CSV table of C-alpha atoms and ligand atoms in Angstrom, one decimal:
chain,number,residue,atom,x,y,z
Y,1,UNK,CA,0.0,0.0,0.0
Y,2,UNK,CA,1.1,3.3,-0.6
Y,3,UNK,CA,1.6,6.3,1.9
Y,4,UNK,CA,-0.3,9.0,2.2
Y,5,UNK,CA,0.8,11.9,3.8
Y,6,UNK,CA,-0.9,14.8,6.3
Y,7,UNK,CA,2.0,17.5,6.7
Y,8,UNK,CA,0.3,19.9,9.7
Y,9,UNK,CA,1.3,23.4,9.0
Y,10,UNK,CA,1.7,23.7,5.6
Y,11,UNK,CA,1.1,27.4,5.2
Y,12,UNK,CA,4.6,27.8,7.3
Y,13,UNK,CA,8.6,28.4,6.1
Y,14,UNK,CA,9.2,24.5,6.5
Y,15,UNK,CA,5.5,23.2,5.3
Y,16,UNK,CA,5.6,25.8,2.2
Y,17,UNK,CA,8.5,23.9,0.7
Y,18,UNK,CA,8.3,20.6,2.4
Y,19,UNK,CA,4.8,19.5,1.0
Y,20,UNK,CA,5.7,20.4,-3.0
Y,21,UNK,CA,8.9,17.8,-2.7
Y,22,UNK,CA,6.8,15.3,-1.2
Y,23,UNK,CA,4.4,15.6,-3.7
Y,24,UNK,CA,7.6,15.4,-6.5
Y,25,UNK,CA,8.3,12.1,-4.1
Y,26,UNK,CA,5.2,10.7,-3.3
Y,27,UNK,CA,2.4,12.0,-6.1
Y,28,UNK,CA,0.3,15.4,-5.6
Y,29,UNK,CA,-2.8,13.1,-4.3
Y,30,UNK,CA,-0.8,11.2,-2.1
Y,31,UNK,CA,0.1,14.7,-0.2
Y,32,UNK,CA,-2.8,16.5,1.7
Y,33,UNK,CA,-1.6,19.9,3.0
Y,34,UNK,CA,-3.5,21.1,5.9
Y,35,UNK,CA,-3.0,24.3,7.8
Y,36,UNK,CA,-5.6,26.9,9.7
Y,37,UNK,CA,-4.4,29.4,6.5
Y,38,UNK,CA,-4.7,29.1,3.0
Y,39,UNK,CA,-1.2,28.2,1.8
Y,40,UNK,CA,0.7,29.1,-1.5
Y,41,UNK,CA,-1.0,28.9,-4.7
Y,42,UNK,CA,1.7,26.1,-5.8
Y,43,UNK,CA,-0.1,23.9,-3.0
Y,44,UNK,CA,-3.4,24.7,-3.1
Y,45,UNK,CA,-3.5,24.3,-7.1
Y,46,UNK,CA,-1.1,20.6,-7.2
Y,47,UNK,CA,-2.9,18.7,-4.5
Y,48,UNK,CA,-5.2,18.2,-1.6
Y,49,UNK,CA,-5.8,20.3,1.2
Y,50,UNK,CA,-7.2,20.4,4.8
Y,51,UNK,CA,-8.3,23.5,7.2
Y,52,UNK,CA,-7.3,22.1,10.0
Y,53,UNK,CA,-6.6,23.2,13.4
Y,54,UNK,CA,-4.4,20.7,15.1
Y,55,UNK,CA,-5.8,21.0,18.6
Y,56,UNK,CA,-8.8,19.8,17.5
Y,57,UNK,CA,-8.6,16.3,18.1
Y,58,UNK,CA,-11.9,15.1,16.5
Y,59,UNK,CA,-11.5,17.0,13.3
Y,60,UNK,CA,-7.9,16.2,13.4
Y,61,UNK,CA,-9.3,12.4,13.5
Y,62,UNK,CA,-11.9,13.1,10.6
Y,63,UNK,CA,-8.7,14.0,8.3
Y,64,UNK,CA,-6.8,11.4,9.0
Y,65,UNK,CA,-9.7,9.3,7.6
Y,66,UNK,CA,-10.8,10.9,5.0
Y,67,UNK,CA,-7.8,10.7,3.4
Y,68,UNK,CA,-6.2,7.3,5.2
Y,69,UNK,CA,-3.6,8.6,6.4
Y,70,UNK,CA,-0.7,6.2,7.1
Y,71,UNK,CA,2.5,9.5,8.0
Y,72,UNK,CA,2.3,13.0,9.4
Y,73,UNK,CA,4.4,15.7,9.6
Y,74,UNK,CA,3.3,18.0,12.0
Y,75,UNK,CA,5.2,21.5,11.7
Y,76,UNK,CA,2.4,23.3,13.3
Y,77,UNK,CA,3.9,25.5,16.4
Y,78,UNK,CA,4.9,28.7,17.3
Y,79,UNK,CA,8.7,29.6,17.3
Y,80,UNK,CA,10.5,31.0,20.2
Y,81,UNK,CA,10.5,35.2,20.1
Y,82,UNK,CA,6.2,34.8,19.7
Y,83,UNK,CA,6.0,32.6,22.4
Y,84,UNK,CA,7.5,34.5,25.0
Y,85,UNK,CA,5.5,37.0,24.6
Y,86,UNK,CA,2.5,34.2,24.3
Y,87,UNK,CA,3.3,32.0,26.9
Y,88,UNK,CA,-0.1,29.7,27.7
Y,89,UNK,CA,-1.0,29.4,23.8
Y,90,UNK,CA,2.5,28.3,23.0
Y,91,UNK,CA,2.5,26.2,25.6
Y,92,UNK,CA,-1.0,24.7,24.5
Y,93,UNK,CA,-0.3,24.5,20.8
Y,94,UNK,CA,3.2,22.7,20.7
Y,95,UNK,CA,2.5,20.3,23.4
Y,96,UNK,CA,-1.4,19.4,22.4
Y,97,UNK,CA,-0.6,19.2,18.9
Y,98,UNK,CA,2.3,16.5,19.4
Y,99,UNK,CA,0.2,14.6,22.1
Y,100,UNK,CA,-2.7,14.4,19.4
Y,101,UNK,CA,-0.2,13.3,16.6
Y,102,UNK,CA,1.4,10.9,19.2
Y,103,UNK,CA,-1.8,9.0,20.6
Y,104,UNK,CA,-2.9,8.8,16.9
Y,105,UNK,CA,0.1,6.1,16.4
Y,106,UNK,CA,-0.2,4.9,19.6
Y,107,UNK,CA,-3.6,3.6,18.5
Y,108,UNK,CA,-2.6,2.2,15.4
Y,109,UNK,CA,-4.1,4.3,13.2
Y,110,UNK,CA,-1.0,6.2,11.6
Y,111,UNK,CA,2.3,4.5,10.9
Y,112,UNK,CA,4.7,7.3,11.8
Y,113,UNK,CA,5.7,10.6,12.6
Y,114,UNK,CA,8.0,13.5,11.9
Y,115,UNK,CA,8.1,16.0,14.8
Y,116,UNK,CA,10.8,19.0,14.9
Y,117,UNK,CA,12.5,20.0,17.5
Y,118,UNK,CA,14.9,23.1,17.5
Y,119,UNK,CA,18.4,24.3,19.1
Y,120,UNK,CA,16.2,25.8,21.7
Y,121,UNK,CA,16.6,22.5,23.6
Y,122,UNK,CA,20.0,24.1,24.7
Y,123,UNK,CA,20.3,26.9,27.3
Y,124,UNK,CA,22.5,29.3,28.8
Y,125,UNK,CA,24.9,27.0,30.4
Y,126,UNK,CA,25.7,24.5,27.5
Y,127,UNK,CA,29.1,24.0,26.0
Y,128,UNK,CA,28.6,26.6,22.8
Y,129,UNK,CA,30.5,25.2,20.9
Y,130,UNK,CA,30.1,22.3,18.9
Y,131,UNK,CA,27.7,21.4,21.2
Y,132,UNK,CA,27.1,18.0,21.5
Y,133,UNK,CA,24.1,15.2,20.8
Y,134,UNK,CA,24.1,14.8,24.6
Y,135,UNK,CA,24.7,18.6,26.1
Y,136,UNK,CA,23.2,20.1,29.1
Y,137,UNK,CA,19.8,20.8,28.3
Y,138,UNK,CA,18.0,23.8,30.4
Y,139,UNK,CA,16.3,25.8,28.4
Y,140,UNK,CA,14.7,29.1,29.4
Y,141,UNK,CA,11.8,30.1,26.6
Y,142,UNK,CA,9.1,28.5,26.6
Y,143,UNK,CA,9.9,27.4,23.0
Y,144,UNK,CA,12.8,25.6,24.1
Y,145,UNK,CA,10.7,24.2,27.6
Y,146,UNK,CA,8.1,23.0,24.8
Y,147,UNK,CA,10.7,21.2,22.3
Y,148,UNK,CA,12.6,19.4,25.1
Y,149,UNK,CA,9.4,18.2,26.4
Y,150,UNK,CA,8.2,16.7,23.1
Y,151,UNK,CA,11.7,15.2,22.6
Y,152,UNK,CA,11.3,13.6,26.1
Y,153,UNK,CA,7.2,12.1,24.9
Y,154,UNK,CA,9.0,11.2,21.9
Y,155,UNK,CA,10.9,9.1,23.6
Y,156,UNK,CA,9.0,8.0,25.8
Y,157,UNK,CA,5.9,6.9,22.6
Y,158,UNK,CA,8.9,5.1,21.1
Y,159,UNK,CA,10.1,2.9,24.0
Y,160,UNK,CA,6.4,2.2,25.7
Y,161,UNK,CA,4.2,1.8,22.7
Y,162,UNK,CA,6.3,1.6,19.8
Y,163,UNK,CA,5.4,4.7,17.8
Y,164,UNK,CA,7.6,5.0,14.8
Y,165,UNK,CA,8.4,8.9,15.6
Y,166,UNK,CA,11.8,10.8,14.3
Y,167,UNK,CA,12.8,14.0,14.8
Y,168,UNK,CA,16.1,16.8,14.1
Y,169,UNK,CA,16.8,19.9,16.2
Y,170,UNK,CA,16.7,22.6,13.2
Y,171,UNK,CA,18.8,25.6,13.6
Y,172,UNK,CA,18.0,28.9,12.1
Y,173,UNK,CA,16.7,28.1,8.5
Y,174,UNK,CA,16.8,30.1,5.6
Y,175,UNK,CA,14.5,30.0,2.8
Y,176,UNK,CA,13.4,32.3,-0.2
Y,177,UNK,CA,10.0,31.0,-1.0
Y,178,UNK,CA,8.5,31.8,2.4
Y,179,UNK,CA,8.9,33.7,4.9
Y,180,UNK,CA,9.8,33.1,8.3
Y,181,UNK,CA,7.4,34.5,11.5
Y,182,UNK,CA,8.0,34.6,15.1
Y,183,UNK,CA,11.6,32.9,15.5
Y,184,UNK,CA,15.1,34.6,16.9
Y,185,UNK,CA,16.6,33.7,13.9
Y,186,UNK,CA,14.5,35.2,11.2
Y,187,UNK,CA,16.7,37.8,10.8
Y,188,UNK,CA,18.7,35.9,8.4
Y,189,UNK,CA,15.8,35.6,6.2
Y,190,UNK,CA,14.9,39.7,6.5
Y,191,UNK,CA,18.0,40.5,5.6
Y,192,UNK,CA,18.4,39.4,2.2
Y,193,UNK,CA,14.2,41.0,1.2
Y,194,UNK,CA,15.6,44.4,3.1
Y,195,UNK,CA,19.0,44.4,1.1
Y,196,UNK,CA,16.8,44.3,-2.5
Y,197,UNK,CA,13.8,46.2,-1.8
Y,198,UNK,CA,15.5,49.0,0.6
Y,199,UNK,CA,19.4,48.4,0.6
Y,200,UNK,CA,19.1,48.8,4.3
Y,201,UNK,CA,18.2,46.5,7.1
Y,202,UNK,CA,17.9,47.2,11.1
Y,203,UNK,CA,18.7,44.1,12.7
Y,204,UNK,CA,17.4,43.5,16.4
Y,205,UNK,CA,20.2,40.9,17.1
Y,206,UNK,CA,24.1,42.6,18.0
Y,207,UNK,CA,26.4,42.1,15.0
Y,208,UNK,CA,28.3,39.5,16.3
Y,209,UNK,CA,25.9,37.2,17.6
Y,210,UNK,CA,26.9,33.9,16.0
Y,211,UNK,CA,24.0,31.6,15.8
Y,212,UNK,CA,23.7,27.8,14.2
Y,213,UNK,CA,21.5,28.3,10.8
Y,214,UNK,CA,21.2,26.0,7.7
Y,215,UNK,CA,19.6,26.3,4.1
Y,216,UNK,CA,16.3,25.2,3.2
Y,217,UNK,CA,17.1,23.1,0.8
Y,218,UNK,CA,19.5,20.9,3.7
Y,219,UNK,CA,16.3,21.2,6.1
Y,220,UNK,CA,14.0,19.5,3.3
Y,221,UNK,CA,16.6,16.7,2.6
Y,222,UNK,CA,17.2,16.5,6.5
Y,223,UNK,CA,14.0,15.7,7.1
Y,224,UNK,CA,12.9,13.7,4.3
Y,225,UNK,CA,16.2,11.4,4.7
Y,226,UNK,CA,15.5,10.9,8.3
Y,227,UNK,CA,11.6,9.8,7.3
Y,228,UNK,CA,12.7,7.4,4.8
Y,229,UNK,CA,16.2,5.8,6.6
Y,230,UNK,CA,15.3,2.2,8.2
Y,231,UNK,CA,13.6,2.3,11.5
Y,232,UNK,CA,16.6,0.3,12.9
Y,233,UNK,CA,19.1,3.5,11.7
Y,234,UNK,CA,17.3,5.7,13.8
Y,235,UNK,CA,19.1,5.0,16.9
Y,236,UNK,CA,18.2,8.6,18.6
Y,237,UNK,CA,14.4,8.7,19.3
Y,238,UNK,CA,14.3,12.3,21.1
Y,239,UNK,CA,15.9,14.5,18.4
Y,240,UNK,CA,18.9,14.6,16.3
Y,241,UNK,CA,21.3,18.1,16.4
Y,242,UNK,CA,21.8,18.6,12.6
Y,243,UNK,CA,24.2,21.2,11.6
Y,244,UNK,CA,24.1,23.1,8.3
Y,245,UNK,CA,26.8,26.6,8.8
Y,246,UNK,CA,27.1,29.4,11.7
Y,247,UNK,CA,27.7,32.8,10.7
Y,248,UNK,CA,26.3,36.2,12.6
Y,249,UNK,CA,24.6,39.4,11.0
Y,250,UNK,CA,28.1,41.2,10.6
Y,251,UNK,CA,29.1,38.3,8.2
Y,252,UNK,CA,26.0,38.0,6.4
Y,253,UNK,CA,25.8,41.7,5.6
Y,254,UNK,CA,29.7,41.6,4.6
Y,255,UNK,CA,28.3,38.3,2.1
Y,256,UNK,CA,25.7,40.6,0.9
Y,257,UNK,CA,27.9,43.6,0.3
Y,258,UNK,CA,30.6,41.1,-2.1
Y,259,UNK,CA,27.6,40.1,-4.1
Y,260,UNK,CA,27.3,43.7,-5.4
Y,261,UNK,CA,24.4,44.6,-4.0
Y,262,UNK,CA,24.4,48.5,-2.1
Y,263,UNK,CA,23.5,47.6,1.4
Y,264,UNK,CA,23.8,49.1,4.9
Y,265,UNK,CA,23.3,47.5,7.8
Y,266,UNK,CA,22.1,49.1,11.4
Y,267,UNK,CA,21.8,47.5,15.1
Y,268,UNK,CA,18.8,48.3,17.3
Y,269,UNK,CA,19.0,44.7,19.8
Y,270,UNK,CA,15.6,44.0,21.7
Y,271,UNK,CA,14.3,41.2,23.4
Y,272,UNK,CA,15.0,38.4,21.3
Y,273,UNK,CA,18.9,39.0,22.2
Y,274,UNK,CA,18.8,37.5,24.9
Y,275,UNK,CA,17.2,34.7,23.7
Y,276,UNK,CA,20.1,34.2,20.8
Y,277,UNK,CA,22.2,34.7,24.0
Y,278,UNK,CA,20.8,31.1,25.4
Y,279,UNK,CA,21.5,29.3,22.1
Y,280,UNK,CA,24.6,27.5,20.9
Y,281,UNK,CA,26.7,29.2,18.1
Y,282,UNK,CA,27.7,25.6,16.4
Y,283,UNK,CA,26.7,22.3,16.7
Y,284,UNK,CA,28.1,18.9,16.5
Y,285,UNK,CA,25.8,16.5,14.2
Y,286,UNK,CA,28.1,13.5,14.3
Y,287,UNK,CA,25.4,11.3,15.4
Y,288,UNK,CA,23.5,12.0,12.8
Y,289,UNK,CA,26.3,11.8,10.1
Y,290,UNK,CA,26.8,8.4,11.5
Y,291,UNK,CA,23.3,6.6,11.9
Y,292,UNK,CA,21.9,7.3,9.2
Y,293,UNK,CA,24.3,9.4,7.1
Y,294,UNK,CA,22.9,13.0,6.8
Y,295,UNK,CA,25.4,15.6,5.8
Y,296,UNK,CA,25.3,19.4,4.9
Y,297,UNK,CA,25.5,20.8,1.9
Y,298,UNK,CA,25.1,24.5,2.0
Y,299,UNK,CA,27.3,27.2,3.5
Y,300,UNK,CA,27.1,31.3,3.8
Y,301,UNK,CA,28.7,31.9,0.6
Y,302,UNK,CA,25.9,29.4,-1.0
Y,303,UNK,CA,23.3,30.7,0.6
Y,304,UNK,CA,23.8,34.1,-0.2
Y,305,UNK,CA,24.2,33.6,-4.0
Y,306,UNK,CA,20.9,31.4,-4.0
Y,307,UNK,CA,19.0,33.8,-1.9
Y,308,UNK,CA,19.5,37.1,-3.8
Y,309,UNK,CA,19.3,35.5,-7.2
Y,310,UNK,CA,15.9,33.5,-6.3
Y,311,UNK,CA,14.4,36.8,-4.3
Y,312,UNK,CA,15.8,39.1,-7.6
Y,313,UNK,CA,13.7,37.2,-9.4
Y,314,UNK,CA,10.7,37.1,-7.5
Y,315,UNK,CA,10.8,41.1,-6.9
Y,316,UNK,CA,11.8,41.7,-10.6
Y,317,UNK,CA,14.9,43.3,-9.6
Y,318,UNK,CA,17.6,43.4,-11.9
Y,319,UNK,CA,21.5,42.7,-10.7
A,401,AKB,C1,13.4,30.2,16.2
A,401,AKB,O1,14.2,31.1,16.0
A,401,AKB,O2,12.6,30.2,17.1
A,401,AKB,C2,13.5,29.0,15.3
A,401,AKB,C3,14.3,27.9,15.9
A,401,AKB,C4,15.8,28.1,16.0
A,401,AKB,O3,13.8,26.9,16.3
A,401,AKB,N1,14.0,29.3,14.0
């Protein structure tokens, strides 16, 4: 029997680009996109799609169903600057969403899972460095309190019930075909619209704030690898660190600036520094490199090039 897939969150900077590759994969009816938005006219013209509010249990149920669901992806959740400022509903969303996705394989009736976690796991007294798979884990957003819970019912689905659930800690990503909302590291997604449309860009983190981040493209492959590796490679059933290339705003602006393009860049730091503060700067994604093989592909010099070329385009903006 073939898959079909539900990806939760499709209108978001992951779902936008994750659903049309699985739909390349997997065949556009195969794919349902479901999302409390409308999402991009590329997904609601090449496939099915669900209004869906993830919380809601019985609806959630109803979709699964209809379209016999046997794999989810649920992306739904909201990212670590809006939460803070959003406490309860963060809180209610990330962790009632994953329990609803989880119980849903516990009872047989879906065949497995992908659930994101984030860097936010970490906190202000692990190693920054490299950090490792197993690093101190004490985050202080209620992002990163939410993520390291699910990691822990992760776990916990896989080793009492079996549930066939995977999941990577994505840094910072950085996409052109949507854009980002409510994360610390969106920044280095702003950037590169401000630099075309207004050759300036204010950025609220200090310039040398170095901060794990990897390409879209990596996350997609990431996290479609991860899906389709052998159960038995998956030896890490909280959440892999992944790594793609760390960089801060100073170094982005200077990649910017050799790509021709007029550009100024100003510093006005609010809350969200403190925050970037808690994070790690690099990661170590050995783990994952070993079990089951993922590796980078993207660094800043890439993603700049890509970025402004792709975002030229889409603004009509010639070099
Ligand atoms: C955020 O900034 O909140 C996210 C993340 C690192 O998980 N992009």
């Amino acid at each position: 029997m073939r898959d079909n897939i539900l990806v939760i969150g499709s209108s978001g900077q992951i779902g936008t680009e994750l659903v049309i590759e699985l739909r390349k994969i997997y065949g556009n009816d195969h794919v349902v996109a479901s999302d409390i938005i409308p999402s991009s006219e590329e997904i609601m013209s090449s496939g099915p799609y669900e209004k869906l509010d993830v919380t809601d249990a019985d609806k959630l149920l109803a979709v699964v169903k209809k379209h016999h669901i046997t794999q989810v992806y649920l992306l739904a959740a909201m990212l670590s600057a809006k939460a803070e400022k959003n406490v309860n509903f963060a809180w209610k969303l990330n962790m009632d969403s994953l329990f609803n996705i989880l119980n849903l394989a516990k009872e047989k009736i879906i065949k497995k899972i992908f659930w994101p976690s984030s860097i936010a796991v970490f906190g202000p007294n692990t190693k920054k460095e490299l950090t490792p798979q197993c690093a101190l884990t004490e985050p202080n957003t209620v992002y990163g309190i939410s993520k390291l819970t699910g990691e822990r019912w992760c776990e916990y689905y896989f080793n009492k019930f079996n549930v066939d659930v995977v999941s990577i800690r994505y840094p910072g990503l950085i996409g052109w075909k949507s854009e980002p909302g409510g994360g610390t590291t969106d920044y280095a997604v702003h950037i590169f619209h401000e630099a075309l449309k207004n050759n300036t860009y204010t950025c609220f983190l200090s310039e040398k704030t170095t901060l794990p981040m990897m390409y879209m493209n990596d996350a997609i492959r990431a996290t479609i690898e991860i899906m389709q590796t052998k159960a038995e490679n998956v030896k890490i059933r909280s959440s892999y660190n992944i790594a793609g290339c760390s960089f801060n705003p100073m170094q982005i602006a200077a990649q910017i600036k050799s790509k021709q393009v007029e550009f100024t860049i100003n510093y006005k730091v609010d809350f969200r520094q403190e925050i970037a503060n808690s994070w790690p700067q690099s990661i170590d994604d050995s783990e994952a490199m070993k079990d089951w093989k993922w590796k980078a592909q993207c660094n800043l010099e890439k993603i700049t090039h890509d970025m402004l070329d792709n975002l030229r385009i889409k603004y009509n903006i010639s070099k």
